[in-house]
Coordinates of C-alpha atoms and ligand atoms in Angstrom, one line a residue:
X1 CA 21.1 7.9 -8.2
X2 CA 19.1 10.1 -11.1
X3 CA 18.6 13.1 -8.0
X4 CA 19.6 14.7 -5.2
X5 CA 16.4 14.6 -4.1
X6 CA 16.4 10.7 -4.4
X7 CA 19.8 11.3 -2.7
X8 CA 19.0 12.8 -0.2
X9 CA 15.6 10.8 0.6
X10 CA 18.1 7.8 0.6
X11 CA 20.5 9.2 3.1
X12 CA 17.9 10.1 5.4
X13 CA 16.4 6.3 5.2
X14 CA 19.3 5.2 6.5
X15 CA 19.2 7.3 9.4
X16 CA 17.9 4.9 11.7
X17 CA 20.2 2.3 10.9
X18 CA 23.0 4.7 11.5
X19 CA 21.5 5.4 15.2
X20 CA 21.3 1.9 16.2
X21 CA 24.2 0.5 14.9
X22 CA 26.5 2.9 16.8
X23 CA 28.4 0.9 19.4
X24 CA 27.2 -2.1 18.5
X25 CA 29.7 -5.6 18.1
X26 CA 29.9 -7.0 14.3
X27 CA 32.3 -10.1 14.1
X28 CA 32.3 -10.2 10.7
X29 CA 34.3 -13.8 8.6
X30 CA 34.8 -14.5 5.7
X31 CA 37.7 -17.0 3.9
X32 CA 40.7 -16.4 2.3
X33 CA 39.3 -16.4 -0.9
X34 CA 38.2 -13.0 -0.3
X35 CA 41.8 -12.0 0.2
X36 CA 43.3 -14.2 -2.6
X37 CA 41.0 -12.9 -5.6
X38 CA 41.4 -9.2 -4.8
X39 CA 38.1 -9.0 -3.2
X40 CA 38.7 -7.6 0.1
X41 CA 39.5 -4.0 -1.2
X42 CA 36.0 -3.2 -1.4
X43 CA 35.1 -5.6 1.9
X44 CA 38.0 -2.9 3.5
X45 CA 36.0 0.0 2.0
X46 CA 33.0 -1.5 4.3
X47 CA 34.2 -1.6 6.8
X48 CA 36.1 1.6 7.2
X49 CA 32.6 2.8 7.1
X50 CA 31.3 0.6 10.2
X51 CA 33.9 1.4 12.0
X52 CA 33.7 5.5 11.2
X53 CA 30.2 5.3 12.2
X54 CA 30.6 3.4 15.5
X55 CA 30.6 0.3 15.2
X56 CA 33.1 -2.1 17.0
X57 CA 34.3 -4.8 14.2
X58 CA 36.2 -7.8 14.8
X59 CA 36.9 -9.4 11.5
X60 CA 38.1 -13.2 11.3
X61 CA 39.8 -14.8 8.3
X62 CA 40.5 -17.7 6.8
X63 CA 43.5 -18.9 4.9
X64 CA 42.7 -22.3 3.3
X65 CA 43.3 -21.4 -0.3
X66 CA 46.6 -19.7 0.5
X67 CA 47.4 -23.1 2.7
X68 CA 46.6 -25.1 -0.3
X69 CA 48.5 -23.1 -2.5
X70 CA 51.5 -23.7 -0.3
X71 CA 51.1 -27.3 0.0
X72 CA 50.8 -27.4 -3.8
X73 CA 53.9 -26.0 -4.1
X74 CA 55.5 -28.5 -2.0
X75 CA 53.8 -31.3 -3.6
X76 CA 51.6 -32.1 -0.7
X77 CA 48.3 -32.0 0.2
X78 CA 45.9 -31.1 3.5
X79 CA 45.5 -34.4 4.9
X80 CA 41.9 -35.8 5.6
X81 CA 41.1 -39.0 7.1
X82 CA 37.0 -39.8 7.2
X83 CA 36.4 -36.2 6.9
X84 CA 38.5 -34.9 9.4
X85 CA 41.2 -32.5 8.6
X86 CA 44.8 -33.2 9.6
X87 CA 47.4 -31.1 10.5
X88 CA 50.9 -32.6 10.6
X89 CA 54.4 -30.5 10.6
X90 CA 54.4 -29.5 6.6
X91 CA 50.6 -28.0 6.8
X92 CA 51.4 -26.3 10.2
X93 CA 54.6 -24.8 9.1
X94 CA 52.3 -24.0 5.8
X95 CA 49.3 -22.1 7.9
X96 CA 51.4 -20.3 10.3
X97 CA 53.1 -18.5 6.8
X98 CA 49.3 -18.1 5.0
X99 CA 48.2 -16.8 8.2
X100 CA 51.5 -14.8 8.4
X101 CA 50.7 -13.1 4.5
X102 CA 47.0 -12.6 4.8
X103 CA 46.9 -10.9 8.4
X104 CA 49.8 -8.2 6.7
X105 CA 47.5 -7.9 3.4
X106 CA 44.3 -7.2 5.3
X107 CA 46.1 -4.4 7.4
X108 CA 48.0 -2.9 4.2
X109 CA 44.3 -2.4 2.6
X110 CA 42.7 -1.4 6.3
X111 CA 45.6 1.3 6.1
X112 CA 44.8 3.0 3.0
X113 CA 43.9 6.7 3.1
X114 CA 44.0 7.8 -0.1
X115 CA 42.3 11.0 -1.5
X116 CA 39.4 10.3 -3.6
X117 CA 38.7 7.2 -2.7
X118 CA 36.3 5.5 0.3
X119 CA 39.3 4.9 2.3
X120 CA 40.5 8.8 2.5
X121 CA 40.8 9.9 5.8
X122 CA 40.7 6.6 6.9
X123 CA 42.6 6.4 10.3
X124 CA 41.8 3.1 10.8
X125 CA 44.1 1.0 14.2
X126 CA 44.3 -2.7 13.4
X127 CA 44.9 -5.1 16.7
X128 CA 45.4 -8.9 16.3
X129 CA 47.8 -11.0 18.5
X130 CA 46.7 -13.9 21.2
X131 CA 43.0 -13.2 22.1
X132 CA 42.2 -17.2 21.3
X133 CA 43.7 -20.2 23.0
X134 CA 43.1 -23.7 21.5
X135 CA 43.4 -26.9 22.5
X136 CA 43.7 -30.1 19.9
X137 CA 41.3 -31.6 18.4
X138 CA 43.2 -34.9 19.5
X139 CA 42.6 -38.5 18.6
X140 CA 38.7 -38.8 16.4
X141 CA 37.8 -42.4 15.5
X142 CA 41.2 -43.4 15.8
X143 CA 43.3 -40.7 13.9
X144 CA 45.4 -38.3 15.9
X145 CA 44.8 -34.7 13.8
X146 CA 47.9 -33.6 15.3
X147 CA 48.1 -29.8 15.0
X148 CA 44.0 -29.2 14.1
X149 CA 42.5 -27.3 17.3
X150 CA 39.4 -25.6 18.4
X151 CA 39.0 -22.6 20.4
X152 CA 39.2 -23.1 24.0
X153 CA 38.5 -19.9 25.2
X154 CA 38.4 -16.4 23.6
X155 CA 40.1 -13.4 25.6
X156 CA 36.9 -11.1 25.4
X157 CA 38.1 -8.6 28.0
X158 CA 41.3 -7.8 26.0
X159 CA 39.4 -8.0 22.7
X160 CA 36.7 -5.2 24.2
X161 CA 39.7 -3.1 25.4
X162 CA 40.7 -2.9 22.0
X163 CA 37.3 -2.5 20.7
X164 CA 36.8 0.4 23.3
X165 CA 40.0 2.2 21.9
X166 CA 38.1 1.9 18.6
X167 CA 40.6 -0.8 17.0
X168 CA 39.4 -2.9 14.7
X169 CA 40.4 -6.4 16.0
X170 CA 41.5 -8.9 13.4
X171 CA 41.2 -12.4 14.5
X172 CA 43.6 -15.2 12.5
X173 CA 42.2 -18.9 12.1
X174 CA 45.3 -19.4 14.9
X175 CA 45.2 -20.3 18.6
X176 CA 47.7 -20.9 21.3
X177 CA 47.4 -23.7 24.2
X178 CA 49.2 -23.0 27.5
X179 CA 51.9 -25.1 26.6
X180 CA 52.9 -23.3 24.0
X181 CA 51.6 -24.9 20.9
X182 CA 50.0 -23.6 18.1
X183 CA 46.7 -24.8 16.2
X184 CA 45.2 -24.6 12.5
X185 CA 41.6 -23.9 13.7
X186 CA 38.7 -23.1 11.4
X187 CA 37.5 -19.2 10.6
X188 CA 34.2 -20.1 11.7
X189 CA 34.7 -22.0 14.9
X190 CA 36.6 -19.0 15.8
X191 CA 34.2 -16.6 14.2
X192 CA 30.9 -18.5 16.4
X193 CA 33.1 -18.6 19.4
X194 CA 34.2 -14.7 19.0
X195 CA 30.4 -13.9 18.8
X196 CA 29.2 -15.6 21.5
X197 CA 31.5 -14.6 23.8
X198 CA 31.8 -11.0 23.3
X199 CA 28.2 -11.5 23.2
X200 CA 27.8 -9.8 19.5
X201 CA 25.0 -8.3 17.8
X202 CA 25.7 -9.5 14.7
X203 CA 27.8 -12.3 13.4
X204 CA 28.3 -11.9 9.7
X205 CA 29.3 -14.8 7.5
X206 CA 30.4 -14.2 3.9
X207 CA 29.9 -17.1 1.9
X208 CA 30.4 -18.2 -1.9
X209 CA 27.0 -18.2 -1.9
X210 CA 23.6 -15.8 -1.9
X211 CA 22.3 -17.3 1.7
X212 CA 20.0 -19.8 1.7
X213 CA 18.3 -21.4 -0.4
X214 CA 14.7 -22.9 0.2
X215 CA 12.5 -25.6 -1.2
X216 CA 11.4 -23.5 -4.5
X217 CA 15.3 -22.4 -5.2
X218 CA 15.2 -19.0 -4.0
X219 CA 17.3 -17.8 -1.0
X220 CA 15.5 -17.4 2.6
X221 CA 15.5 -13.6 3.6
X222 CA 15.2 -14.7 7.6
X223 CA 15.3 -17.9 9.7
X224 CA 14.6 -18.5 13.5
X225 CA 16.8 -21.0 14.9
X226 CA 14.1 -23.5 14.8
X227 CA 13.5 -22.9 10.9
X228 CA 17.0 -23.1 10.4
X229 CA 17.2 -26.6 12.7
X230 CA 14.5 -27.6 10.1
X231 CA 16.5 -26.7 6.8
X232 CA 19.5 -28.4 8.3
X233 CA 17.9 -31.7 8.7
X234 CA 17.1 -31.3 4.5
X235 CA 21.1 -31.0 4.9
X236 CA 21.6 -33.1 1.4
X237 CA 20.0 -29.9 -0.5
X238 CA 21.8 -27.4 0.6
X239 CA 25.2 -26.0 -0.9
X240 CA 28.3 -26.8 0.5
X241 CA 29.1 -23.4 2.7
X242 CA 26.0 -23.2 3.9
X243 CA 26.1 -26.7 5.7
X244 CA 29.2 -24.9 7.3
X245 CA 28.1 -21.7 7.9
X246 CA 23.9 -22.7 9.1
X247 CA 25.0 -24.3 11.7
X248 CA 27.3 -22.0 13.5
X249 CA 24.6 -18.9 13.0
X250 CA 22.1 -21.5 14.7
X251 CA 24.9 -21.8 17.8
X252 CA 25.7 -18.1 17.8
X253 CA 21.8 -17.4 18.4
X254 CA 21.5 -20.1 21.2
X255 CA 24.2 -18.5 22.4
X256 CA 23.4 -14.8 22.5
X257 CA 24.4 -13.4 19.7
X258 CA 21.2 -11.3 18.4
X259 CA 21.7 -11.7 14.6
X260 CA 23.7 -13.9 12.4
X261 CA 23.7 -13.0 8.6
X262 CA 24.7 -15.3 5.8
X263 CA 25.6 -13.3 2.6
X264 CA 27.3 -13.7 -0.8
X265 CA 31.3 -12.5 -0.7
X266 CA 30.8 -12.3 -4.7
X267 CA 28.6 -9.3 -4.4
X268 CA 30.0 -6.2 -4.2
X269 CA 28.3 -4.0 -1.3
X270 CA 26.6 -6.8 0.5
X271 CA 27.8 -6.7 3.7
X272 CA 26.2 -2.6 3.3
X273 CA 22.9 -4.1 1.6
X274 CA 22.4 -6.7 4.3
X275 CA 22.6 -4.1 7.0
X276 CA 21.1 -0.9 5.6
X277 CA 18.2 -1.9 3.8
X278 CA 14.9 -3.7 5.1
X279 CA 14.9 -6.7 3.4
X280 CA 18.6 -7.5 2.9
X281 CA 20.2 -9.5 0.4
X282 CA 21.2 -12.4 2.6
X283 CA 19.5 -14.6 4.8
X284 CA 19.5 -14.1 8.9
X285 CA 19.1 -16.0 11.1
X286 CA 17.3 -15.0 14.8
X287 CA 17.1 -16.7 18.0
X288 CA 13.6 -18.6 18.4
X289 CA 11.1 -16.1 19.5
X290 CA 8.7 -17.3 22.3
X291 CA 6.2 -15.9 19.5
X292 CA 4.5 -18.6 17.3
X293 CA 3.4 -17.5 14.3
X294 CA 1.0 -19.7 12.5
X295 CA -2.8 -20.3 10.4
X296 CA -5.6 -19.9 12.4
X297 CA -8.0 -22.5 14.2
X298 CA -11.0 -22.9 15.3
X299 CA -10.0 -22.7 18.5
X300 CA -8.5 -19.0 18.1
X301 CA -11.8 -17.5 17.1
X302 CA -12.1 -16.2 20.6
X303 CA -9.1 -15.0 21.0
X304 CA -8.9 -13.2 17.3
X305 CA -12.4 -11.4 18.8
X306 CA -10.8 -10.3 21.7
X307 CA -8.0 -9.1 19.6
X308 CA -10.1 -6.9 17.1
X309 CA -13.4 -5.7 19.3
X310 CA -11.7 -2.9 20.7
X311 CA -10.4 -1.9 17.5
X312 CA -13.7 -2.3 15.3
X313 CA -15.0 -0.4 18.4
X314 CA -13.0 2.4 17.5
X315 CA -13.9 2.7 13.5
X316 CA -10.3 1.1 13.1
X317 CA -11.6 -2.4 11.9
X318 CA -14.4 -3.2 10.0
X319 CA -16.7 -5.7 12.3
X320 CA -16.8 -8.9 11.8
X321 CA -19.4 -11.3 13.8
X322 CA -18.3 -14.6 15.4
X323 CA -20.4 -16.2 12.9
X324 CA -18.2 -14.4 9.9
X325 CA -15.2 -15.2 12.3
X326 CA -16.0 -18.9 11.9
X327 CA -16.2 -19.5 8.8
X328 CA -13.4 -17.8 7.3
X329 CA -11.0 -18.7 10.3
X330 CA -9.2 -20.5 7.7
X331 CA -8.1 -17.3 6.1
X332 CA -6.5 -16.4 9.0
X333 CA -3.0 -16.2 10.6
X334 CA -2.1 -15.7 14.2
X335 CA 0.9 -14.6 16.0
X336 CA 0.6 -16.1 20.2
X337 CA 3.2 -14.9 22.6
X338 CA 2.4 -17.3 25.4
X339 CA -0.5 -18.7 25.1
X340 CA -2.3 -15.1 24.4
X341 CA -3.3 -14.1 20.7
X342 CA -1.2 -11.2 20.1
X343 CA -1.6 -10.4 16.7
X344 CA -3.4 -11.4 13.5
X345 CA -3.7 -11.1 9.3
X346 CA -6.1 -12.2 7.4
X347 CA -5.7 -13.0 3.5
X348 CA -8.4 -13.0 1.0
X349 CA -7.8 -14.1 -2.2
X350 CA -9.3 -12.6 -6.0
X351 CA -7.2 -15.2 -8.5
X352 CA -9.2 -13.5 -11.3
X353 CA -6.7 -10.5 -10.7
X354 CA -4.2 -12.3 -9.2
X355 CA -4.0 -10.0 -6.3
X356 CA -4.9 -10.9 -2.3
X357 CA -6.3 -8.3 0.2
X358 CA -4.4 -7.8 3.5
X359 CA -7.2 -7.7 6.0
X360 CA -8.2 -7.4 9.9
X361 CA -4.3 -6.6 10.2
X362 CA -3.9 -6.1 14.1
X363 CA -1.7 -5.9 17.2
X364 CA -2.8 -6.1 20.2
X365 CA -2.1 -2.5 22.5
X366 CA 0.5 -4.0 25.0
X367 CA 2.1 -5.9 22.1
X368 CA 2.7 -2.7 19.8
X369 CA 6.2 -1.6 18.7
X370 CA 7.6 -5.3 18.9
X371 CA 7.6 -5.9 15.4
X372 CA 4.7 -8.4 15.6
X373 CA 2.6 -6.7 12.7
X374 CA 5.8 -6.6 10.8
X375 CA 6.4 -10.1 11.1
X376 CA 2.6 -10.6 10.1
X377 CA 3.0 -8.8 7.2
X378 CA 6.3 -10.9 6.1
X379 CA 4.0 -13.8 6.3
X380 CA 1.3 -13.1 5.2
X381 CA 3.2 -11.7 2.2
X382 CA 5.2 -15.1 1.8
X383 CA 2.0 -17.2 1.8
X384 CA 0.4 -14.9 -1.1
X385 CA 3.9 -15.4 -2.7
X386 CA 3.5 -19.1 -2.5
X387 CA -0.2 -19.2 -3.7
X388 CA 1.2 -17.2 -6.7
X389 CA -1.1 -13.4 -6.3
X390 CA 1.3 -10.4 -8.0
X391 CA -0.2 -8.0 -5.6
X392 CA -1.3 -7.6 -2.6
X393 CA -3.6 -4.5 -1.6
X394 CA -5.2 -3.2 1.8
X395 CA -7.8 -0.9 2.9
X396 CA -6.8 1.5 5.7
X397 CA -7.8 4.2 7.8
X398 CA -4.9 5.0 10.4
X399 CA -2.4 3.2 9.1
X400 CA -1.4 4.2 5.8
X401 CA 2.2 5.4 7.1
X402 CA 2.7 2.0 8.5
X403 CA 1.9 0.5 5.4
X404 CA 3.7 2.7 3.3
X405 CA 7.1 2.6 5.3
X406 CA 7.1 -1.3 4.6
X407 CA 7.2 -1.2 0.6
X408 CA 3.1 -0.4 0.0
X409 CA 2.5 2.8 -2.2
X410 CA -1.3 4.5 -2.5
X411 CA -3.2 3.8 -5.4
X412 CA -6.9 4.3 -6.8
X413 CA -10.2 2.6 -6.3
X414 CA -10.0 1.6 -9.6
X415 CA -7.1 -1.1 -8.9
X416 CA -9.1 -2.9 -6.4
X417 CA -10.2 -6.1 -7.6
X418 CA -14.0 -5.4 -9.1
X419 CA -15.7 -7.8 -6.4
X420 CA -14.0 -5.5 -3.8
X421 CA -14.7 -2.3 -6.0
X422 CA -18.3 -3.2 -5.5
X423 CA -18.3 -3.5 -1.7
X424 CA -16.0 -0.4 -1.1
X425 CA -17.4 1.4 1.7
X426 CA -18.1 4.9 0.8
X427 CA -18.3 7.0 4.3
X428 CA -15.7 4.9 5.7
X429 CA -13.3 6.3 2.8
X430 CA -10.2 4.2 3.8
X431 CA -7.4 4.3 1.8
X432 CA -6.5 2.3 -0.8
X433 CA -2.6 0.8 -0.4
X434 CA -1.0 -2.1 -2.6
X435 CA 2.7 -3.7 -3.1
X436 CA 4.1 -6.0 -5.6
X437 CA 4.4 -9.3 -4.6
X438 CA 6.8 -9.9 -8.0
X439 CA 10.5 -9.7 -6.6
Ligands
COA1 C1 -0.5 -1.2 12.4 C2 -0.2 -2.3 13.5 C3 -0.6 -3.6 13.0 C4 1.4 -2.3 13.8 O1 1.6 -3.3 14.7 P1 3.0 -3.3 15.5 O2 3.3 -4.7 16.0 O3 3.0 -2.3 16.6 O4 4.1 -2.9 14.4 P2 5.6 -3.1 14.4 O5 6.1 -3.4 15.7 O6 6.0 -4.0 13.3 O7 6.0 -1.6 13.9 C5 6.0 -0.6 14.9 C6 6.4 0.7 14.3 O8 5.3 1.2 13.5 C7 4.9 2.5 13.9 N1 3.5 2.6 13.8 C8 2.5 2.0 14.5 N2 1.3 2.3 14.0 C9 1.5 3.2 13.0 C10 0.7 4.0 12.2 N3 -0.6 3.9 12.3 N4 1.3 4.8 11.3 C11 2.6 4.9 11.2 N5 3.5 4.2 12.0 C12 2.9 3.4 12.9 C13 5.4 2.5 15.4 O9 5.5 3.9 15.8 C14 6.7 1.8 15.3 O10 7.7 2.6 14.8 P3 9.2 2.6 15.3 O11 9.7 1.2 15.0 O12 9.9 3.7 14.6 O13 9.1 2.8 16.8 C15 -0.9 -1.9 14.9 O14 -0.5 -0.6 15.2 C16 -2.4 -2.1 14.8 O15 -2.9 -3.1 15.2 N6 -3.1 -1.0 14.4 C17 -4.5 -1.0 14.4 C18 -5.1 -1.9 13.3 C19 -4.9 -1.3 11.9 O16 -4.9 -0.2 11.7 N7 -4.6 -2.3 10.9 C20 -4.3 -1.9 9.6 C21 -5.5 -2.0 8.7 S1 -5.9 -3.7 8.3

């Protein structure tokens, strides 16, 4: 940071996020890669910080490069028949000592407090031990997998004592049946199950990857379950960790869990990126919204005037007559919460300037303060993306703050496209806002 001024303007940004984060449930996972390739000293670092501000983590490892390792050593290998993974005697005895290693590794770094570094005055309790029973996987198109399991049931009451004590609870790819046994399960069957039943806010993935990734290459920023059902059935594009890791954020949202994030474990400060800045680095995932959010019809034009008279009423809006409505409808998107329009956007292109005017931006009174015009703007923003505009401007009245706290700075009349220069409005005197649409 050049100032302390841009210091301190950052620290205050982050305010919010410190507010309604505190008290909050993070089950955050990540493999043993993490642990193997030195990476979770600054993962450690992290989360020393969510937990000093508040927030009750559960963390979850894996071990499956430390298992390998092991089974290299004794010149034998994990054991998979049609895709499944089999556990016998060896790879048990092979887990229970990788689990063994990692868990002490994770709390040596959770227990540094040295001076000058993130960790000082770090008093940081770690509690793991028998919070997940597992039963076996059993016999799968004819092959026993021996001692492969999947949770059963998570202990959430003893987890959230722990949690209450403000422990950080460290969850081992490890379960116990009943009778006894123990069970290689996978981080992120434990992970999903953790979530859901401690009914998290946030279930946090780490993956080798940046999130991800759409049709054009780059990685999705968010995902309603349903989009993410959609990318899943393109399963054949998408990396390896993410066909894991999709799927359980899409079960933890069905199940409750508000958020599930997918970032990269190979970028240092992600896990603080994803949650302290707007737009993230990774991609989340949401439950399905009762919201639609889609183009405009024909069909909507009443609705959209219903919508926008009482504003254009007020001076807010600019009017716009049913005829106008009509034929531009098409320029339109719409955001219906039950059958009602809630919310809409229009876009109107200038490809000689390669720049697109936000217009007729509006949310209905009794749907304010839902993030409905946020999610408007997101879109509206992603189609101008796609259709390839560099900027995108809006004229405003009230809303400049609004505007401004989601990325738009003010500029002149003399950036406005020169068609729009021509019909700028004088005694109206909005203000003139734009944003880069260039990542
Ligand atoms: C601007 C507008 C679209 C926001 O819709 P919304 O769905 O309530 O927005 P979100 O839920 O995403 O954001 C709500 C936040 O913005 C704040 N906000 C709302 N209007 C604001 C304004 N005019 N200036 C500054 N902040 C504003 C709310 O206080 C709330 O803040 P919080 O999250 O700290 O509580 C809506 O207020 C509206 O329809 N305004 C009238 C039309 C208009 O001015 N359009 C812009 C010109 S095209």
């Amino acid at each position: 940071m050049k100032n302390t001024t841009e210091f301190v303007h950052w620290f205050r940004s982050v305010a919010p996020y410190i507010h309604s984060f505190r008290g909050k449930t993070f089950v955050i996972a990540f493999g043993g890669e993490l642990v193997a390739e030195g990476g979770f000293v600054q993962l450690a670092h992290d989360v020393n910080l969510l937990n000093s501000l508040g927030v009750r983590v559960v963390l979850v490892h894996g071990v499956r490069p430390q298992v390998e390792a092991r089974l290299t050593e004794n010149g034998t290998a994990i054991r998979y028949v049609n895709g499944l993974r089999v556990t016998d005697d060896t790879a048990l005895a092979c887990v229970k000592e990788a689990a063994g290693t990692v868990r002490v590794e994770i709390e040596a770094l959770l227990s540094l407090g040295i001076a000058n570094t993130p960790m000082a005055g770090a008093d940081i309790r770690v509690a793991s031990g028998n919070f997940v029973t597992a039963q076996p996987q059993g016999v799968r198109e004819g092959v026993d997998l021996l001692h492969t399991g999947e949770v059963r049931k998570i202990d959430a009451a003893a987890i959230r004592r722990r949690l209450d004590q403000h422990d950080i609870v460290l969850l081992s790819p490890i379960g116990y049946s009943p009778t006894g046994e123990i069970f290689n399960l996978s981080l992120e069957d434990v992970a999903t199950q953790a979530a859901v039943e401690l009914a998290a806010d946030k279930l946090i993935f780490l993956i080798d990857t940046e999130g991800v990734p759409g049709e054009d290459g780059s990685i999705h920023n968010a995902l309603t379950v349903r989009e993410a059902r959609e990318v899943m059935a393109k399963a054949d594009k998408l990396p390896e960790d993410v066909t894991y890791y999709l799927p359980c954020a899409v079960t933890a949202c069905t199940g409750g869990v508000k958020r599930a994030h997918l970032i990269s474990r190979h970028r240092d400060g992600a896990l603080l990126s994803e949650l302290f800045t707007r737009d993230g680095v990774g991609t989340l995932v949401t439950p399905s919204p009762l919201e639609t959010l889609r183009p405009a019809t024909i069909d909507d034009v009443g609705g959209i005037l219903g919508l926008i008279e009482p504003l254009e009423r007020d001076g807010i809006l600019v009017r716009r007559s049913r005829e106008l409505l009509e034929m531009e409808v098409e320029r339109f998107l719409v955001l219906e919460s039950d059958g009602v329009i809630a919310g809409c956007a229009a876009l109107y292109p200038f490809p000689e300037e390669d720049a697109a005017e936000l217009a007729c931006l509006a949310v209905s009174r009794e749907f304010r303060g839902r993030g409905f015009g946020e999610r408007l703007l997101a879109e509206a923003e992603k189609h101008g993306r796609k259709a390839g505009f560099k900027r995108l401007f809006v004229l405003t009245t009230r809303s400049e703050h609004w505007f401004e706290e989601r990325g738009f700075v003010e500029t002149g009349l003399e950036r406005l496209p020169q068609r729009k220069q021509a019909l700028y409005n004088y005694k109206r005197k909005s203000k003139v806002l734009e944003k880069s649409l260039q990542s």
